[in-house]
GROMACS .gro file of C-alpha atoms in nm:
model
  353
    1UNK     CA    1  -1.292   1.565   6.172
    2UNK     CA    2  -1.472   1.584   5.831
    3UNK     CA    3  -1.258   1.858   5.764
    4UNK     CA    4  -0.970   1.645   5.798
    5UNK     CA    5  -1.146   1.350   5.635
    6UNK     CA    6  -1.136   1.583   5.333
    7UNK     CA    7  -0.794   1.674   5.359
    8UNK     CA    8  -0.669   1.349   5.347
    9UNK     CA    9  -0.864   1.249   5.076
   10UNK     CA   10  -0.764   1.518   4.846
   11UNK     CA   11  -0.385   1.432   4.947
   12UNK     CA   12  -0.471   1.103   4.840
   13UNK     CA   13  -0.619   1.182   4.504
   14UNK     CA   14  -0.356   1.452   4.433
   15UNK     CA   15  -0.030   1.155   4.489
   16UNK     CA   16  -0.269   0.866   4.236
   17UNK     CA   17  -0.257   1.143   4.006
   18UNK     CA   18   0.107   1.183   4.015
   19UNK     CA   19   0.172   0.834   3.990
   20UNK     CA   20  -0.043   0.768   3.753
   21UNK     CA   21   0.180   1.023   3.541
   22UNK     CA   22   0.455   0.917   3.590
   23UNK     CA   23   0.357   0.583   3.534
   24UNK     CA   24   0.293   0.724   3.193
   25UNK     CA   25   0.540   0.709   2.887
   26UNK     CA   26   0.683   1.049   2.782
   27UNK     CA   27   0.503   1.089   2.418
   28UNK     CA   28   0.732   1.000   2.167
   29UNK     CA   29   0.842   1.304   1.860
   30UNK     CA   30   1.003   1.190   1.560
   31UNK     CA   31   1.253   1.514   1.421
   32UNK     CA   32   1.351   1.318   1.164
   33UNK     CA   33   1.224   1.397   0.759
   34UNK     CA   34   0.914   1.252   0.693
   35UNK     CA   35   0.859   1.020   0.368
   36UNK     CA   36   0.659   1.117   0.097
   37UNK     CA   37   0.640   0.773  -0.084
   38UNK     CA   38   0.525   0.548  -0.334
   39UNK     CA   39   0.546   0.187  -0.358
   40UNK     CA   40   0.717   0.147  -0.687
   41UNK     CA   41   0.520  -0.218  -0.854
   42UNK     CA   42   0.807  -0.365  -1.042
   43UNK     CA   43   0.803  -0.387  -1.398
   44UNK     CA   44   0.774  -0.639  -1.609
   45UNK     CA   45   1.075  -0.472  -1.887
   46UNK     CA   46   1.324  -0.258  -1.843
   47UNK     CA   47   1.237   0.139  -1.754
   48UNK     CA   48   1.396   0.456  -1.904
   49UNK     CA   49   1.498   0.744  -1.665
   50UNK     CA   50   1.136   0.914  -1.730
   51UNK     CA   51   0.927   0.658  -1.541
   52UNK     CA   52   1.132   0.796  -1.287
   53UNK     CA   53   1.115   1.122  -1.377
   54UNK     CA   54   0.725   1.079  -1.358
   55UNK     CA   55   0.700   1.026  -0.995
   56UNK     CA   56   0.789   1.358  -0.946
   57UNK     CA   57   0.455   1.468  -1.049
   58UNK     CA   58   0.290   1.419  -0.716
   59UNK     CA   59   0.574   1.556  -0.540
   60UNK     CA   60   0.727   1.192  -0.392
   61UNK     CA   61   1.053   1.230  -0.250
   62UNK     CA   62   1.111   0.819  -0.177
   63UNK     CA   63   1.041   0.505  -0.384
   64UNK     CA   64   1.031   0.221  -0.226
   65UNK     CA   65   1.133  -0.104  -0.421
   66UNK     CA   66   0.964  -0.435  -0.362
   67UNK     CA   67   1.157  -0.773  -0.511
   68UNK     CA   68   0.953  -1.058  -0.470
   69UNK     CA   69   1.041  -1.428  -0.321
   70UNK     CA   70   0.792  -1.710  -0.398
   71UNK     CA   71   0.666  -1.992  -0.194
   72UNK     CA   72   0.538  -2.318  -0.459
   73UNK     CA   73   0.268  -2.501  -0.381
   74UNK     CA   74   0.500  -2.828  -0.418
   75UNK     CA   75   0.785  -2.712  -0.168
   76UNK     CA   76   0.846  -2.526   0.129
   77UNK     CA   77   1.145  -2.335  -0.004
   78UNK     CA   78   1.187  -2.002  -0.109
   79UNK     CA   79   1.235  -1.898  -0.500
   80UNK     CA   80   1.412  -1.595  -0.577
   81UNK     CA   81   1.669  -1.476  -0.849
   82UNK     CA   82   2.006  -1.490  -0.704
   83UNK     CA   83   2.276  -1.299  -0.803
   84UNK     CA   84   2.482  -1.428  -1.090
   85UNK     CA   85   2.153  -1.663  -1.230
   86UNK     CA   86   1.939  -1.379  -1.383
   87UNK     CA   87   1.989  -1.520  -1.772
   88UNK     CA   88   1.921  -1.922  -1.620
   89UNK     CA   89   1.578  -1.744  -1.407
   90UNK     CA   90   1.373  -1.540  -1.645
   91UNK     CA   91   1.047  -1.668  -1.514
   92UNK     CA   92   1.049  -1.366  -1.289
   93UNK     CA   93   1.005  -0.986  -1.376
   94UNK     CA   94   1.309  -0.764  -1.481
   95UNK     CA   95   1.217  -0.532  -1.173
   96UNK     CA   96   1.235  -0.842  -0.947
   97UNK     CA   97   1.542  -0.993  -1.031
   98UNK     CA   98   1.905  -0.800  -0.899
   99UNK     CA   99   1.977  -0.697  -1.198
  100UNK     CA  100   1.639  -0.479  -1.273
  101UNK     CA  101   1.668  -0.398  -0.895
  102UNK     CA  102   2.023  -0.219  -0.923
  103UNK     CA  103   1.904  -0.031  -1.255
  104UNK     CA  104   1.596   0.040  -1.093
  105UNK     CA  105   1.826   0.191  -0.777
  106UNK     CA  106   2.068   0.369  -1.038
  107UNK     CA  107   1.777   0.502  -1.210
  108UNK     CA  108   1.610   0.665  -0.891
  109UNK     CA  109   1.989   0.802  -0.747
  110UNK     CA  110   1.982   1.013  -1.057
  111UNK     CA  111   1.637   1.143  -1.034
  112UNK     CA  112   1.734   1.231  -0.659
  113UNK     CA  113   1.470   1.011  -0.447
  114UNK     CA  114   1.557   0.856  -0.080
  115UNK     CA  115   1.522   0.506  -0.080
  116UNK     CA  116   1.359   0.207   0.069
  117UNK     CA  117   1.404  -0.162   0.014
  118UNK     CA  118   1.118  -0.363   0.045
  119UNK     CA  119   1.135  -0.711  -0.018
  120UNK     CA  120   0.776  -0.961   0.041
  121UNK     CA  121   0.695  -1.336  -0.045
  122UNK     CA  122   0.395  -1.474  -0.258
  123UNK     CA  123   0.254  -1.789  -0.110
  124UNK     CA  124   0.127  -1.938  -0.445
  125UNK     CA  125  -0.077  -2.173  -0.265
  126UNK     CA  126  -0.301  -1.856  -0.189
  127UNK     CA  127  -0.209  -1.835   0.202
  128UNK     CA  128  -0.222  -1.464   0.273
  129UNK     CA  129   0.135  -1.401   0.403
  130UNK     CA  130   0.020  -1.345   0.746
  131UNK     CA  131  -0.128  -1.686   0.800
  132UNK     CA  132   0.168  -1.875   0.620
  133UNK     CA  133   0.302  -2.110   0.832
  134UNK     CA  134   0.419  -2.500   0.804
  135UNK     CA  135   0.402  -2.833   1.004
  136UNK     CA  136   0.728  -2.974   1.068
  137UNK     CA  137   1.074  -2.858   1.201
  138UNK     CA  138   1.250  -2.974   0.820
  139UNK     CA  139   0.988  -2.707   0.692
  140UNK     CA  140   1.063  -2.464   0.863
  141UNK     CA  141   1.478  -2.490   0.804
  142UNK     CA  142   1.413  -2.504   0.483
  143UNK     CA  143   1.209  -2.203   0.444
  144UNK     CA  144   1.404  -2.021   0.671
  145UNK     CA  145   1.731  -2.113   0.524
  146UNK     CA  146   1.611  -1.929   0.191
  147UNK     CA  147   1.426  -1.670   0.319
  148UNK     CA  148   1.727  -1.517   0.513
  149UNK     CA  149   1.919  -1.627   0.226
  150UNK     CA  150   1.686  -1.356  -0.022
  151UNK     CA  151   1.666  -1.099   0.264
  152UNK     CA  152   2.045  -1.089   0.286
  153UNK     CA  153   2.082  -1.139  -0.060
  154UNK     CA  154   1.911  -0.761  -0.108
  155UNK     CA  155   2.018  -0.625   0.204
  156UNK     CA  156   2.325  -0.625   0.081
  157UNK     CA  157   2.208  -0.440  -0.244
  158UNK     CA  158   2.080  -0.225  -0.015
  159UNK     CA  159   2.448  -0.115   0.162
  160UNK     CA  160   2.574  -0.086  -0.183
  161UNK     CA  161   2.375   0.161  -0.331
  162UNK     CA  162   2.336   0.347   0.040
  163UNK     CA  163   1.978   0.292   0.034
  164UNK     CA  164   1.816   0.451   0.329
  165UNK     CA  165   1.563   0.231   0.478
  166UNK     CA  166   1.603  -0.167   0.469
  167UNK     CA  167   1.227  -0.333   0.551
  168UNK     CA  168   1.362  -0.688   0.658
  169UNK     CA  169   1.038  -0.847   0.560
  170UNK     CA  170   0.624  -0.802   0.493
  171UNK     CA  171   0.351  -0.898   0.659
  172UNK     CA  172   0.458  -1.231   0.872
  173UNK     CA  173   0.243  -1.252   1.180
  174UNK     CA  174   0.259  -1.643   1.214
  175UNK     CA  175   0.547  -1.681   1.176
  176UNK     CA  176   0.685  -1.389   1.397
  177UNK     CA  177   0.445  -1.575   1.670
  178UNK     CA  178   0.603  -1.939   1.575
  179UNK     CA  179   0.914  -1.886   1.494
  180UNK     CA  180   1.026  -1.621   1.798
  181UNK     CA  181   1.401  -1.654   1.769
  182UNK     CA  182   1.450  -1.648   1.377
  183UNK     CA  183   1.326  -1.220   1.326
  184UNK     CA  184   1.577  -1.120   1.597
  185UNK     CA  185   1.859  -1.344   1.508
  186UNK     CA  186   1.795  -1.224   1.088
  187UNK     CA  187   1.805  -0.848   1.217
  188UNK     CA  188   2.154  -0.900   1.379
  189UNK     CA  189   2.256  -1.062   0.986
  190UNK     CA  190   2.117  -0.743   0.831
  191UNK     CA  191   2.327  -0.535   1.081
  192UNK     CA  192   2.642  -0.705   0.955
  193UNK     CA  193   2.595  -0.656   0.595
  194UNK     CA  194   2.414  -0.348   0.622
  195UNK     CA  195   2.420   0.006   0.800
  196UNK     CA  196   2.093   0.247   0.699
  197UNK     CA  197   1.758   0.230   0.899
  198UNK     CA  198   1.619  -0.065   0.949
  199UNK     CA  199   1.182  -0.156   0.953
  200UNK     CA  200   0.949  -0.414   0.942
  201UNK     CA  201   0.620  -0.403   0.812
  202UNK     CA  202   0.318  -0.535   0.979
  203UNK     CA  203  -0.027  -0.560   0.957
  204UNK     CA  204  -0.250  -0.287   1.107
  205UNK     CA  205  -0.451  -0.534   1.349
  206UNK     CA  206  -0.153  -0.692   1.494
  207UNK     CA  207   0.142  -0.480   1.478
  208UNK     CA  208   0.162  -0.446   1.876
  209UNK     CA  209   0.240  -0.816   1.904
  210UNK     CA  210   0.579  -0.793   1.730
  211UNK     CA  211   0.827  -0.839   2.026
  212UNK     CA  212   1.148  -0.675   1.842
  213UNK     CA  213   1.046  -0.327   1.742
  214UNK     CA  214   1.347  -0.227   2.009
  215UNK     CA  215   1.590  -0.363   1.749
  216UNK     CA  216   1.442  -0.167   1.458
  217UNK     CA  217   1.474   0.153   1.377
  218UNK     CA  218   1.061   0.184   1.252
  219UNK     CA  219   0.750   0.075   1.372
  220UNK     CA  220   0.666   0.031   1.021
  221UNK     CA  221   0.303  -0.048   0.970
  222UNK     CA  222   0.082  -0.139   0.650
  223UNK     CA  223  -0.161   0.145   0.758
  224UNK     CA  224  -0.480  -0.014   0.608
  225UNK     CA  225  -0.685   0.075   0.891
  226UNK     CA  226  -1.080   0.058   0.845
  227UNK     CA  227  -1.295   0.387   0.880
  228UNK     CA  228  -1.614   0.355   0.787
  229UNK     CA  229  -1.883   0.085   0.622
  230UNK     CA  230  -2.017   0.285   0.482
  231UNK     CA  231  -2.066   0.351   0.070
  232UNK     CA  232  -1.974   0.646   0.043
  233UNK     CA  233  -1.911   0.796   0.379
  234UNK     CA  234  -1.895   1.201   0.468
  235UNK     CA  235  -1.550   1.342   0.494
  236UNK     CA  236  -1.607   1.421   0.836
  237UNK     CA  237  -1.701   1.047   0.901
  238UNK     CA  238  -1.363   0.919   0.766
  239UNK     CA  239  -1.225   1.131   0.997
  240UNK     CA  240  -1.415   1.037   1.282
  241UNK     CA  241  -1.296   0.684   1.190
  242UNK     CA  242  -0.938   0.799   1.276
  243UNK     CA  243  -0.959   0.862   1.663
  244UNK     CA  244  -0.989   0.480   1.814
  245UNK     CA  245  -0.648   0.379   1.546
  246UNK     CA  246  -0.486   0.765   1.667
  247UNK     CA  247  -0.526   0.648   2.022
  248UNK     CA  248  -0.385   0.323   1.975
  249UNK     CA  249  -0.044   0.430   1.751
  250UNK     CA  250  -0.033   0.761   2.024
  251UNK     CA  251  -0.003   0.523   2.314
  252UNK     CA  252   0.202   0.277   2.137
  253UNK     CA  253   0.435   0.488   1.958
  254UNK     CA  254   0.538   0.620   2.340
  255UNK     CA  255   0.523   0.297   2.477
  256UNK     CA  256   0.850   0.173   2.255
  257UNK     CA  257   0.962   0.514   2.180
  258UNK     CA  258   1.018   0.468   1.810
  259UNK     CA  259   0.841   0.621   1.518
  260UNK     CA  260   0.533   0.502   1.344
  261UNK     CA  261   0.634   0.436   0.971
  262UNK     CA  262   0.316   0.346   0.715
  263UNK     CA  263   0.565   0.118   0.487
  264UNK     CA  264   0.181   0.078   0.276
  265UNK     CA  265  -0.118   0.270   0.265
  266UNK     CA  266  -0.381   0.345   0.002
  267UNK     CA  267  -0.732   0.288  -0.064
  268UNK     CA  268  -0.959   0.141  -0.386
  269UNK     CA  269  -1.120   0.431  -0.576
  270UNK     CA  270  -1.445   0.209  -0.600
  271UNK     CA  271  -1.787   0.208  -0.358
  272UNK     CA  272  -1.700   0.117   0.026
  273UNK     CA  273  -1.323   0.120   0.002
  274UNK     CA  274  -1.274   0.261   0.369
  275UNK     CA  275  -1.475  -0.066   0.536
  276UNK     CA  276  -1.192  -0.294   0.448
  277UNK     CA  277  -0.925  -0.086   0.280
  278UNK     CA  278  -0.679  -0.389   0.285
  279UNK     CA  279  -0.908  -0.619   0.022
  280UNK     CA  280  -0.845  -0.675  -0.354
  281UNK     CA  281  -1.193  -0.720  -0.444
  282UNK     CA  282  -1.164  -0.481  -0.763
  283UNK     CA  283  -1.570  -0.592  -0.824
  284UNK     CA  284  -1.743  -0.254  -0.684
  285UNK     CA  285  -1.867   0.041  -0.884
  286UNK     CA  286  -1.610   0.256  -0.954
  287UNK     CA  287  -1.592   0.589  -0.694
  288UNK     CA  288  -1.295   0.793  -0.734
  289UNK     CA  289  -1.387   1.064  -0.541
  290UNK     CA  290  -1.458   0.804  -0.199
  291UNK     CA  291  -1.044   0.708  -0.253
  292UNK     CA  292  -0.922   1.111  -0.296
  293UNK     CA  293  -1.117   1.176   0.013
  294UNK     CA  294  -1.010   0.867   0.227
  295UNK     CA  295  -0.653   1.023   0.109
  296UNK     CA  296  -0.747   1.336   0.261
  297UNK     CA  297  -0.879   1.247   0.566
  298UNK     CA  298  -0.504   0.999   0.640
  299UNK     CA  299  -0.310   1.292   0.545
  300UNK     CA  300  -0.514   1.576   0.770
  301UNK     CA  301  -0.571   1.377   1.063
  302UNK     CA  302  -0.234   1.157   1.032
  303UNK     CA  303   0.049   1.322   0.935
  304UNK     CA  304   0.124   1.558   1.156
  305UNK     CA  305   0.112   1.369   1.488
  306UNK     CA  306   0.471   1.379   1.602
  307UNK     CA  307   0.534   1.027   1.586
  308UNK     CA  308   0.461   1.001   1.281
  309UNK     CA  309   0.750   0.938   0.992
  310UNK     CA  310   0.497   0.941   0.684
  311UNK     CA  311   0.437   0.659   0.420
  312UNK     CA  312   0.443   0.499   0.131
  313UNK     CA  313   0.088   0.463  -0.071
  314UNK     CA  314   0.015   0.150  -0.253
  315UNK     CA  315   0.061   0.163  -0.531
  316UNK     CA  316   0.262   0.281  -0.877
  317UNK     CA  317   0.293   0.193  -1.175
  318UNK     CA  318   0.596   0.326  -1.308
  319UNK     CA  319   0.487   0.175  -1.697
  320UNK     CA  320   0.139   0.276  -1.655
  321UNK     CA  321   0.032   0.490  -1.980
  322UNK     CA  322   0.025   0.882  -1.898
  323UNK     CA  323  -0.321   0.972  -2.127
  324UNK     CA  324  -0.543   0.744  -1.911
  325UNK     CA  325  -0.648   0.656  -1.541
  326UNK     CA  326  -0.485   0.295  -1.410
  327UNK     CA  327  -0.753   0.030  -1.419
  328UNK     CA  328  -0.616  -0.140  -1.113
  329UNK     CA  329  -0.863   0.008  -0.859
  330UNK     CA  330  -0.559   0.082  -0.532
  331UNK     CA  331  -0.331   0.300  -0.794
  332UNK     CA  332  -0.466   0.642  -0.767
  333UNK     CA  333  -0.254   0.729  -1.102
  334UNK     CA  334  -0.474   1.008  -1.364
  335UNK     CA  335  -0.754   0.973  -1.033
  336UNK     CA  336  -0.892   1.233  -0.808
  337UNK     CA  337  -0.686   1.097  -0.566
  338UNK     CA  338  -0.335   1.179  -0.731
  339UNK     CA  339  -0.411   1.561  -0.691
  340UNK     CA  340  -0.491   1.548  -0.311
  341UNK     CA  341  -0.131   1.372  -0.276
  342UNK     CA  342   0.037   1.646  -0.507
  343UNK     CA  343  -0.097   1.853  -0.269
  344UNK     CA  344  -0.031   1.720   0.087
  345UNK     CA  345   0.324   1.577  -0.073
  346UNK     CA  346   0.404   1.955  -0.157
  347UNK     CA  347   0.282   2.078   0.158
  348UNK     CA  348   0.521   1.831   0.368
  349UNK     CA  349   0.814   1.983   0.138
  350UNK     CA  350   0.698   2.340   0.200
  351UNK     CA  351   0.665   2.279   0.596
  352UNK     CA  352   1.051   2.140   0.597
  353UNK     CA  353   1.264   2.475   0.377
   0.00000   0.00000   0.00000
């Protein structure tokens, strides 16, 4: 009897075990070419060929371009340069307006770099982007009248010059959670005016809770992900702070069976950048050699997961001087930091001849 007691129960053990596996999603392996990118700030003036020419230093093979729309304080409509109205709009940047845009897209063609279009909003009533939302039904039409108005407006752009991602917007979490039916209905607009790859790029807390990654072509993510709170934390510590985020983008990345795109990531070269990698507080002591490791750590214990497509770091100046470090504390220009992503931008090369 006991013998058979155990016989059964092993039975039963040994079928939950094969349910439970094939319960399980088949991991998920992207074959396609990783990107080694930077998030190209847009300039103020026109650029020459060389600031182009410059990227190449840390061995980038994409730029991604990011036009801005703005949100007043006053109104509840978008504000962007439209085509045709650059000399009646010069309140806005020569990178942000189409016309710096398609130079800026010319420019990057001829120094041979893959491209992605990234366009975000500024709330100038200083909402972060992810908590921007409004009251009424007329502010929402509004808003969302203009807004697909300015991602269609550079989607377009986009199927002209053949770029080869399209990021159909930055950082919305409200409003993907209010507005359910506007992201899927803008994605089939995109699709008519435009054919490449198509993202979106959320948040690192809350990118699970965007419902139409099965129309994109991305899970794009802004990878700033904290991993320690530390000051100045060991190497091995940063990379201990990996394994919970690892877990999470493992499991989700077979879940929906798509790749895991870092549209942003970067880090502060200043005293406890890796506790909250995401802020702007530019206040702490400088601590360049904290941001080259935090680099280090992403791209030993991140890039080479199979779902992974690689990223684009935040962020470049493409008219930063060349004889002196950037003073904005998240560029990693003339910094420690630029020579561990020379390296590990190399080595990605290398790993694909």
């Amino acid at each position: 009897m006991k013998t058979k007691l155990l016989t059964s129960g092993v039975i039963a053990i040994l079928l939950a075990a094969y349910f439970l596996n094939r319960s399980r999603p088949e991991p998920f392996v992207y074959k396609g070419e990783k990107h080694t990118g930077v998030s190209f700030v847009a300039p103020r003036n026109p650029l020459e060929q060389s600031s182009f020419e410059n990227v190449k230093r840390v061995n980038a093979e994409w730029v991604s371009f990011m036009p801005y729309g703005f949100v007043g304080s006053e109104d509840t409509e978008l504000h962007f340069v439209r085509e045709g109205a650059e000399d009646a709009e010069r309140h806005q940047w020569w990178g942000e307006r189409p016309d710096g845009v398609k130079k800026c897209l010319e420019l990057a063609r001829k120094s041979g770099f893959k491209i992605m279009m990234k366009p975000h909003i500024w709330v100038q009533r200083g909402t972060y982007t992810g908590d921007f939302t409004l009251e009424t039904e007329e502010e929402w039409n509004a808003f969302e009248r203009t807004f697909a108005e300015y991602i269609l407006q550079y989607a377009r752009i986009a199927e002209v010059f053949h770029v080869e991602v399209f990021c159909i917007a930055t950082e919305m979490e409200s409003m993907v959670r209010e507005r359910p039916d506007f992201f899927p209905a803008l994605i089939r607009a995109v699709k008519k005016v435009y054919k490449g790859k198509l993202t979106y790029a959320e948040n690192w807390d809350c990118f699970e809770e965007v419902p139409f990654w099965n129309q994109l072509d991305f899970v794009g993510i802004d990878g700033y992900f904290p991993l320690s709170d530390e000051k100045h934390p060991e190497y091995e510590e940063l990379k201990k702070g990996w394994r919970k985020h690892l877990k999470q983008m493992d499991r989700f990345a077979a879940e929906v069976q798509k790749p895991i795109l870092f549209t942003e990531y970067g880090y502060r070269s200043c005293d406890f950048s890796t506790e909250k990698p995401w802020e702007t507080d530019y206040s702490l002591p400088d601590n360049e050699a904290l941001q080259a490791s935090a680099y280090r750590s992403l791209y030993e214990e991140v890039w080479q997961k199979p779902w992974f497509a690689g990223g684009y770091l935040w962020k470049w100046f493409p008219d930063k001087p060349q004889d002196r470090p950037s003073r904005d504390k998240f560029c990693p220009q003339h910094k420690q930091a630029e020579k561990v992503i020379t390296e590990y931008y190399a080595k990605n090369a290398s790993e694909l001849e």
